[in-house]
mmCIF file of C-alpha atoms in Angstrom:
data_model
loop_
_atom_site.group_PDB
_atom_site.id
_atom_site.type_symbol
_atom_site.label_atom_id
_atom_site.label_comp_id
_atom_site.label_asym_id
_atom_site.label_seq_id
_atom_site.Cartn_x
_atom_site.Cartn_y
_atom_site.Cartn_z
ATOM 1 C CA GLY J 1 91.574 152.222 45.718
ATOM 2 C CA ALA J 2 89.118 152.989 48.567
ATOM 3 C CA GLY J 3 86.222 151.263 47.537
ATOM 4 C CA TYR J 4 83.149 151.832 45.471
ATOM 5 C CA GLY J 5 79.652 153.639 45.819
ATOM 6 C CA GLY J 6 76.803 155.104 44.307
ATOM 7 C CA SER J 7 73.660 153.037 44.384
ATOM 8 C CA CYS J 8 73.629 150.968 41.317
ATOM 9 C CA PHE J 9 76.320 148.559 41.728
ATOM 10 C CA PRO J 10 76.072 147.928 45.353
ATOM 11 C CA LYS J 11 72.615 147.419 45.314
ATOM 12 C CA ASP J 12 72.924 144.968 42.471
ATOM 13 C CA VAL J 13 75.621 142.905 44.155
ATOM 14 C CA ARG J 14 73.051 142.640 47.252
ATOM 15 C CA ALA J 15 70.261 141.783 44.735
ATOM 16 C CA LEU J 16 72.777 138.832 43.576
ATOM 17 C CA TYR J 17 73.581 137.789 46.692
ATOM 18 C CA HIS J 18 69.995 138.051 48.164
ATOM 19 C CA THR J 19 68.788 135.803 44.668
ATOM 20 C CA ALA J 20 70.855 133.602 44.706
ATOM 21 C CA GLN J 21 69.733 132.577 48.368
ATOM 22 C CA THR J 22 66.291 132.763 47.508
ATOM 23 C CA PHE J 23 67.111 130.053 45.223
ATOM 24 C CA GLY J 24 69.156 128.078 48.182
ATOM 25 C CA TYR J 25 72.599 129.211 46.487
ATOM 26 C CA GLU J 26 75.509 130.755 49.012
ATOM 27 C CA ALA J 27 76.615 133.318 47.000
ATOM 28 C CA GLU J 28 80.078 133.806 48.836
ATOM 29 C CA ILE J 29 82.092 135.399 46.369
ATOM 30 C CA LEU J 30 79.189 138.259 46.797
ATOM 31 C CA ARG J 31 79.111 138.425 49.811
ATOM 32 C CA SER J 32 83.113 138.686 49.640
ATOM 33 C CA VAL J 33 83.010 141.227 47.647
ATOM 34 C CA GLU J 34 80.383 143.410 49.541
ATOM 35 C CA ALA J 35 83.053 142.840 52.768
ATOM 36 C CA VAL J 36 86.464 143.694 50.636
ATOM 37 C CA ASN J 37 84.350 146.793 49.516
ATOM 38 C CA GLU J 38 83.537 147.841 52.838
ATOM 39 C CA ARG J 39 86.979 147.266 54.181
ATOM 40 C CA GLN J 40 88.562 149.493 51.725
ATOM 41 C CA LYS J 41 86.093 152.063 52.298
ATOM 42 C CA ARG J 42 88.139 152.442 55.939
ATOM 43 C CA LYS J 43 91.636 151.928 54.412
ATOM 44 C CA LEU J 44 92.376 155.576 53.892
ATOM 45 C CA PHE J 45 91.420 156.424 57.239
ATOM 46 C CA GLU J 46 93.407 153.923 58.798
ATOM 47 C CA ILE J 47 96.662 154.731 56.513
ATOM 48 C CA LEU J 48 95.984 158.755 57.594
ATOM 49 C CA ASP J 49 95.358 157.027 61.283
ATOM 50 C CA GLN J 50 98.530 155.884 61.447
ATOM 51 C CA HIS J 51 100.535 158.184 59.835
ATOM 52 C CA PHE J 52 99.698 160.397 62.378
ATOM 53 C CA GLY J 53 100.177 157.677 65.207
ATOM 54 C CA GLY J 54 96.334 157.243 66.038
ATOM 55 C CA ASP J 55 95.427 160.754 67.050
ATOM 56 C CA LEU J 56 93.756 162.686 64.853
ATOM 57 C CA GLU J 57 92.486 165.042 67.272
ATOM 58 C CA GLY J 58 92.617 168.441 66.530
ATOM 59 C CA ARG J 59 94.048 167.575 62.570
ATOM 60 C CA GLN J 60 92.404 169.127 59.662
ATOM 61 C CA VAL J 61 92.748 167.260 56.961
ATOM 62 C CA ALA J 62 91.919 168.544 53.024
ATOM 63 C CA ILE J 63 89.951 165.570 50.810
ATOM 64 C CA TRP J 64 89.282 166.735 47.124
ATOM 65 C CA GLY J 65 86.794 164.877 45.830
ATOM 66 C CA LEU J 66 83.061 163.664 47.990
ATOM 67 C CA ALA J 67 81.338 162.041 44.813
ATOM 68 C CA PHE J 68 81.223 158.299 44.613
ATOM 69 C CA LYS J 69 82.908 158.709 40.943
ATOM 70 C CA PRO J 70 84.258 161.915 38.746
ATOM 71 C CA ASN J 71 81.619 163.740 36.603
ATOM 72 C CA THR J 72 78.448 163.233 39.526
ATOM 73 C CA ASP J 73 77.599 164.662 42.371
ATOM 74 C CA ASP J 74 76.166 161.471 43.553
ATOM 75 C CA MET J 75 77.218 160.638 47.077
ATOM 76 C CA ARG J 76 75.134 157.382 47.741
ATOM 77 C CA ALA J 77 77.765 155.353 50.116
ATOM 78 C CA ALA J 78 80.895 156.957 48.568
ATOM 79 C CA SER J 79 84.288 156.030 49.640
ATOM 80 C CA SER J 80 84.803 160.064 51.149
ATOM 81 C CA ARG J 81 81.769 159.581 53.584
ATOM 82 C CA ALA J 82 83.192 156.852 55.362
ATOM 83 C CA LEU J 83 86.565 158.619 55.559
ATOM 84 C CA MET J 84 84.562 162.029 56.537
ATOM 85 C CA GLU J 85 82.730 160.200 59.230
ATOM 86 C CA ALA J 86 85.701 158.203 60.387
ATOM 87 C CA LEU J 87 87.730 161.535 60.730
ATOM 88 C CA TRP J 88 85.087 163.110 62.451
ATOM 89 C CA ASP J 89 85.499 160.305 64.965
ATOM 90 C CA ALA J 90 89.068 160.548 65.768
ATOM 91 C CA GLY J 91 88.760 164.710 66.342
ATOM 92 C CA ALA J 92 89.905 165.912 63.519
ATOM 93 C CA SER J 93 87.944 167.968 60.844
ATOM 94 C CA VAL J 94 88.377 168.360 57.314
ATOM 95 C CA ARG J 95 88.634 170.762 54.293
ATOM 96 C CA ALA J 96 87.294 169.215 51.373
ATOM 97 C CA PHE J 97 86.040 170.676 47.572
ATOM 98 C CA ASP J 98 84.657 168.629 44.865
ATOM 99 C CA PRO J 99 83.670 170.401 41.705
ATOM 100 C CA VAL J 100 80.379 169.330 41.321
ATOM 101 C CA ALA J 101 79.255 167.561 45.168
ATOM 102 C CA SER J 102 79.849 169.845 47.921
ATOM 103 C CA GLU J 103 75.867 171.025 47.361
ATOM 104 C CA GLU J 104 75.246 167.218 48.197
ATOM 105 C CA ALA J 105 77.470 167.061 50.844
ATOM 106 C CA GLU J 106 75.883 169.934 52.262
ATOM 107 C CA ARG J 107 72.591 168.578 51.929
ATOM 108 C CA ILE J 108 73.242 165.213 53.353
ATOM 109 C CA TYR J 109 76.012 166.890 56.435
ATOM 110 C CA GLY J 110 74.356 170.426 56.875
ATOM 111 C CA GLN J 111 76.339 172.985 58.841
ATOM 112 C CA ARG J 112 79.162 171.381 60.999
ATOM 113 C CA GLU J 113 82.273 173.138 62.585
ATOM 114 C CA ASP J 114 84.531 170.144 61.981
ATOM 115 C CA LEU J 115 83.274 170.364 58.267
ATOM 116 C CA HIS J 116 84.362 173.026 55.364
ATOM 117 C CA LEU J 117 83.877 172.923 52.061
ATOM 118 C CA CYS J 118 85.899 174.796 49.677
ATOM 119 C CA ALA J 119 85.132 176.555 46.674
ATOM 120 C CA ASN J 120 88.515 174.755 44.898
ATOM 121 C CA ALA J 121 91.275 172.760 45.420
ATOM 122 C CA ASP J 122 93.741 175.251 46.304
ATOM 123 C CA GLU J 123 91.321 176.855 49.135
ATOM 124 C CA ALA J 124 91.023 172.964 50.505
ATOM 125 C CA LEU J 125 94.963 172.960 51.708
ATOM 126 C CA ASP J 126 94.969 175.779 52.841
ATOM 127 C CA GLY J 127 96.129 176.136 57.018
ATOM 128 C CA ALA J 128 95.688 171.425 55.934
ATOM 129 C CA ASP J 129 97.583 169.050 57.561
ATOM 130 C CA VAL J 130 97.363 166.364 54.764
ATOM 131 C CA LEU J 131 95.821 165.998 51.662
ATOM 132 C CA ALA J 132 93.778 162.983 50.810
ATOM 133 C CA VAL J 133 92.062 162.312 47.568
ATOM 134 C CA VAL J 134 89.229 160.304 47.018
ATOM 135 C CA THR J 135 87.755 160.887 43.545
ATOM 136 C CA GLU J 136 89.638 160.447 40.535
ATOM 137 C CA TRP J 137 88.342 164.158 39.024
ATOM 138 C CA ILE J 138 90.248 164.873 35.691
ATOM 139 C CA GLU J 139 91.100 167.955 37.555
ATOM 140 C CA PHE J 140 92.994 166.261 40.471
ATOM 141 C CA ARG J 141 95.652 164.046 38.170
ATOM 142 C CA SER J 142 97.905 166.412 37.428
ATOM 143 C CA PRO J 143 98.281 169.078 40.662
ATOM 144 C CA ASP J 144 101.111 171.450 41.135
ATOM 145 C CA PHE J 145 102.933 168.872 44.141
ATOM 146 C CA GLN J 146 105.654 171.580 44.940
ATOM 147 C CA GLU J 147 102.671 174.139 45.766
ATOM 148 C CA VAL J 148 100.520 171.401 47.295
ATOM 149 C CA ARG J 149 103.670 170.359 49.878
ATOM 150 C CA GLU J 150 104.521 174.010 50.482
ATOM 151 C CA LYS J 151 100.822 174.377 51.308
ATOM 152 C CA LEU J 152 100.198 171.379 53.955
ATOM 153 C CA ASN J 153 101.163 171.692 57.642
ATOM 154 C CA TYR J 154 102.819 167.821 57.132
ATOM 155 C CA PRO J 155 104.069 166.854 53.456
ATOM 156 C CA ALA J 156 101.687 164.069 53.070
ATOM 157 C CA ILE J 157 99.359 163.091 50.164
ATOM 158 C CA PHE J 158 96.659 159.861 50.830
ATOM 159 C CA ASP J 159 96.349 158.947 47.585
ATOM 160 C CA GLY J 160 93.029 156.652 47.706
ATOM 161 C CA ARG J 161 92.956 156.228 43.823
ATOM 162 C CA ASN J 162 96.356 155.612 42.795
ATOM 163 C CA ILE J 163 96.440 158.182 40.562
ATOM 164 C CA TYR J 164 99.493 159.432 41.081
ATOM 165 C CA ASP J 165 102.938 158.620 40.128
ATOM 166 C CA PRO J 166 105.238 158.586 43.640
ATOM 167 C CA GLN J 167 107.871 159.173 42.097
ATOM 168 C CA ALA J 168 106.309 162.427 41.198
ATOM 169 C CA VAL J 169 105.285 163.053 44.690
ATOM 170 C CA THR J 170 108.370 161.905 46.168
ATOM 171 C CA SER J 171 110.412 164.591 44.055
ATOM 172 C CA ALA J 172 108.499 167.716 45.539
ATOM 173 C CA GLY J 173 108.746 166.875 48.935
ATOM 174 C CA LEU J 174 105.900 164.828 49.850
ATOM 175 C CA ILE J 175 105.210 161.329 51.232
ATOM 176 C CA HIS J 176 103.067 159.526 48.984
ATOM 177 C CA TYR J 177 100.393 156.991 50.990
ATOM 178 C CA SER J 178 98.038 154.995 48.854
ATOM 179 C CA ILE J 179 96.459 151.478 48.836
ATOM 180 C CA GLY J 180 98.010 148.328 47.868
ATOM 181 C CA ARG J 181 101.418 150.487 47.424
ATOM 182 C CA ARG J 182 103.956 150.993 50.040
ATOM 183 C CA PRO J 183 104.157 154.256 51.499
ATOM 184 C CA ALA J 184 106.649 156.424 49.004
ATOM 185 C CA ASN J 185 108.932 158.865 51.373
ATOM 186 C CA PRO J 186 111.137 161.811 49.237
ATOM 187 C CA SER J 187 115.083 161.179 48.837
#
C-alpha cells in the first residue's frame, strides 16, 4: 500500500531501533521497515507522475482520504501528506476530501491556491484529471465507477490501498493503478 502513518507505530519503530542501538545491536529489520515505509509513501506519486509522462504541471488530482487511517482526523505522518506535497512540488493542484480530517488539513496547510478541501467525495472529482485514493474509508469502498469516469478528465484511479477490484474499475472504462499489481486497462 501507500505506507503507514500516525504517531504511535512510526514512533515505536524508531524507539525500538534506537533502544537496540543503545545495547549495541544493529536492528536492520527495523531500519528497513522505516526505509520501505518512506519509499511506499512516495510510490503513489511515482505512479501518477509516470502516468502523465513526468508532466504534472497544471494537473488537478482528486484525493479521497487525508487521515493516516479511517475513523480519525489524525494526519501525523500520513501518506496523503507525502502525496500532496510531491504533487505541489511538481506543479499540480489537489482537490481533497476526507470525512473528518479536512479541518486538520486546513490547520496544517492553511489556505493555498493549490489545495481545495471539498465537502464530499463527488465534489473532489469536479474538474479533476484523475483520482487517488489514499485512506480506505468505508464510504470510498464502493463508488459508482461509471460516475467517477464521467467526472474525471483522464479516466484513471490510483488505488493506494488496493481496495478496488481491478475488473470492476476497468469495466467502467477506467484505468486502475495500484501498488504491487500491474495497471489494469479497460477492455
